[in-house]
Amino acid sequence: MTTQQKPILPERVFDFDALVHEDRVHRSLYTDPAIFDLEMTRIFGAVWVYLAHESQVPQPNDFVRARLGRRPLIVVRDSNGVLRALYNRCTHRGATVCRQDRGSAKAFQCPYHGWTYLNTGKLSGVPWPEGYSCDFSRPEFNLMQVPRVESYRGLIFATLNADAPGLIDYLGPVRRPLDEWLDRHPGGALEVREANRLKFNGNWKLLYDNSADGYHVVFSHRSLLMMENRFQEGDGKGMSYYKDSPDTGPVKLYSFPNAHHFKDKRDAIPKRPGALWAIEGLHPGMEHYEAALRRDFPDRADAFLDLASSEPVNINVFPNLHILGNHIQVSEPLSVTETATTWYGTAVVDPDGELGDALGPVNALRMRTQEQFPTFGEVDDLANFEQIQAGLAAEEDAWIYMHRGLGLPERYSAAGDGTTIGPATDEVFMRDYMRVYRRLMQTEPNIAPTRDVS
Amino acid sequence: MGAAAERDPSTSSYYVGDAFYRELVEAFTDWDRDELAVADPARRDAARAFLEREARLLDRKRYEDWLALFAPECAYWVPGTPERGDPRREITVAFHDRRQLEDRVYRLRTGYAWSQSPESRTVRSVSNVELFATDDAGIVMARSNFHIAELLDGDLRHWAGWAGHRLQTAADGYSILAKQINLIDCDRNVRNPSLTL
């Protein structure tokens, strides 16, 4: 059953051609609650949105809560093993039926009046049904659910839009860096292991604007770069490769169709085992575990240490997934001026035992290498995002520029698949994603949640 | 350079390995049992005075003096879940060794840590201090509750939780072997967690 949901109240009409220009966007995109509300439908209701990683729901009946825009969801692997995204909203009166962050459950019972749903979303019972004249076997009383839920190699996405392209088509060429990132792990497998959980008082797009921004690094992260290199003669650790003249260096920016983008820093690192480890910042246990791995695995230690090191990529899947280093970073819009950003840590799981006894040390290091950036780097970005939001209170100073590189075609090359390749500090990815944003905001998606349990 | 200098925990991290993590997790498991409580008011008062001084040093941003409270080989551990878990297997809010504690202070002192520029103001309260014996006569565990009022960018906000201090006793007081900070919202999204807890 796919019936389009029509808004009951009239919406304010916005002229997005006037708000989004080639070189700049209007401040109201970041400050107007009505635009934010519209985004929850026209962006988050229209495209594939990242919800969770399969390792968070490994077994049948496992669930984890998530949001699609602001819609409260239960991502569940139902009793038959099918991944579903159920609305966490009792059909009866609207209360959430699941209040645990995660767990395992064959059914969800609403604590308010006891309506009970199987983890497929099907209503299984209501107390004292003789007080009703309706037929509860009809699907209209099941939990609402997102009609299309798919996993791309463990990454679970969902879309409400019946007319959205397939997930593979939606991802398009961003699949290449995603695949390469996954394939760097033995068996292509990883597990989510808790998270650094942050939020900031700013619009969600501030985070997406920043996600492939190579321009801010040496300024916003100046304290981190100084800290990482405090024992060095000259720079060498962390993101030092942004210094001097980054636009003529090996870091490349890929702007993909559908508003995805990718900042590839891998070519800044020599192509030899151990090179990634060599630029890691200094973390607890480094010297201990490195010595142990070199003693126990003299031929493979460098490769193992690289697996514990931060992969120098920023892969951004519109609108809310960011693969950074070894993190799965997810952003969630909470209001026009509040955004949550959760940095899920990932562990190597080594399904075929390729690492042997090195697995424990690799993960012990990898947990520490992942904590550093959220703790000492992201906090400074988020402070700057908050200060953008504060600056945008200036109504007359209405424009936000994203024109770095515009009018300089020699900075870019094109791949045949709609990809633009540019230098490290370029803002072409912002302009490209804002073009997609404008089109989406001008289009009513075919939002088609279902209550059919098939 | 001698072996001891090479292993200076301010510049290297040889002591944080499986044995260290294992002992740490064990030390912070089921330690606040009634039968281990230290009743001696004088000892409890000494522990309370130590924790109050620690809070004052942090409020006054006397970070170098605060660092001096820690043993050379120490841990600062802010678990990311109420169950605390094993830091080898999962992400924490923060897990610092001696070197990274010094990193933290170094970063704040650069003047470019925008999350603390201008620095937030804090007023810390420490309460409910209880002391517990361990198998090692020279080591005690202190449990305390904390409340931190923080003024950040014009907003007054609050942090709350309880801390476990693993303390080495010495003739002139204590040194901190490990500090575990348990935020009540450790598994929630929080704004600007750049404060030193």
CSV table of C-alpha atoms in Angstrom, one decimal, chain B residues 8-76:
chain,number,residue,atom,x,y,z
B,8,ASP,CA,59.4,8.2,30.3
B,9,PRO,CA,55.5,8.0,30.3
B,10,SER,CA,55.4,11.7,29.3
B,11,THR,CA,56.9,10.9,26.0
B,12,SER,CA,56.1,7.3,25.3
B,13,SER,CA,53.4,4.8,26.3
B,14,TYR,CA,54.9,1.4,27.1
B,15,TYR,CA,52.9,0.8,30.2
B,16,VAL,CA,49.5,0.8,28.5
B,17,GLY,CA,49.2,-2.8,27.4
B,18,ASP,CA,47.0,-5.8,28.0
B,19,ALA,CA,48.1,-6.3,31.6
B,20,PHE,CA,47.5,-2.6,32.4
B,21,TYR,CA,44.0,-2.6,30.8
B,22,ARG,CA,43.1,-5.9,32.5
B,23,GLU,CA,44.2,-4.8,35.9
B,24,LEU,CA,42.4,-1.5,35.4
B,25,VAL,CA,39.1,-3.1,34.4
B,26,GLU,CA,39.4,-5.5,37.3
B,27,ALA,CA,40.3,-2.6,39.8
B,28,PHE,CA,37.1,-0.8,38.7
B,29,THR,CA,34.8,-3.8,38.9
B,30,ASP,CA,32.7,-4.4,42.1
B,31,TRP,CA,35.0,-2.4,44.3
B,32,ASP,CA,32.6,-0.2,46.2
B,33,ARG,CA,31.3,-3.0,48.5
B,34,ASP,CA,30.1,-2.2,52.0
B,35,GLU,CA,32.5,-4.6,53.6
B,36,LEU,CA,35.5,-2.8,52.1
B,37,ALA,CA,34.4,0.7,53.3
B,38,VAL,CA,37.0,2.5,55.3
B,39,ALA,CA,35.3,3.8,58.4
B,40,ASP,CA,38.1,5.8,59.9
B,41,PRO,CA,36.9,9.5,59.7
B,42,ALA,CA,40.5,10.8,59.6
B,43,ARG,CA,41.3,8.8,56.4
B,44,ARG,CA,38.0,9.7,54.8
B,45,ASP,CA,38.6,13.4,55.6
B,46,ALA,CA,42.1,13.2,54.0
B,47,ALA,CA,40.6,11.7,50.9
B,48,ARG,CA,37.9,14.3,50.8
B,49,ALA,CA,40.5,17.1,51.2
B,50,PHE,CA,42.5,15.6,48.3
B,51,LEU,CA,39.4,15.5,46.0
B,52,GLU,CA,38.4,19.0,46.9
B,53,ARG,CA,41.8,20.3,46.1
B,54,GLU,CA,41.7,18.5,42.8
B,55,ALA,CA,38.4,20.2,42.0
B,56,ARG,CA,39.9,23.6,43.0
B,57,LEU,CA,43.0,23.1,40.8
B,58,LEU,CA,40.7,22.4,37.8
B,59,ASP,CA,38.4,25.3,38.5
B,60,ARG,CA,41.4,27.6,38.8
B,61,LYS,CA,42.9,26.0,35.6
B,62,ARG,CA,46.1,25.1,37.4
B,63,TYR,CA,46.5,22.2,35.0
B,64,GLU,CA,50.2,21.6,35.7
B,65,ASP,CA,49.5,21.3,39.4
B,66,TRP,CA,46.6,19.1,38.6
B,67,LEU,CA,48.8,16.8,36.5
B,68,ALA,CA,51.2,16.6,39.4
B,69,LEU,CA,48.4,14.8,41.4
B,70,PHE,CA,48.7,11.8,39.0
B,71,ALA,CA,51.2,9.0,39.3
B,72,PRO,CA,53.7,8.9,36.4
B,73,GLU,CA,51.9,5.8,35.0
B,74,CYS,CA,48.3,6.7,35.2
B,75,ALA,CA,44.9,6.6,33.5
B,76,TYR,CA,42.1,9.1,33.0
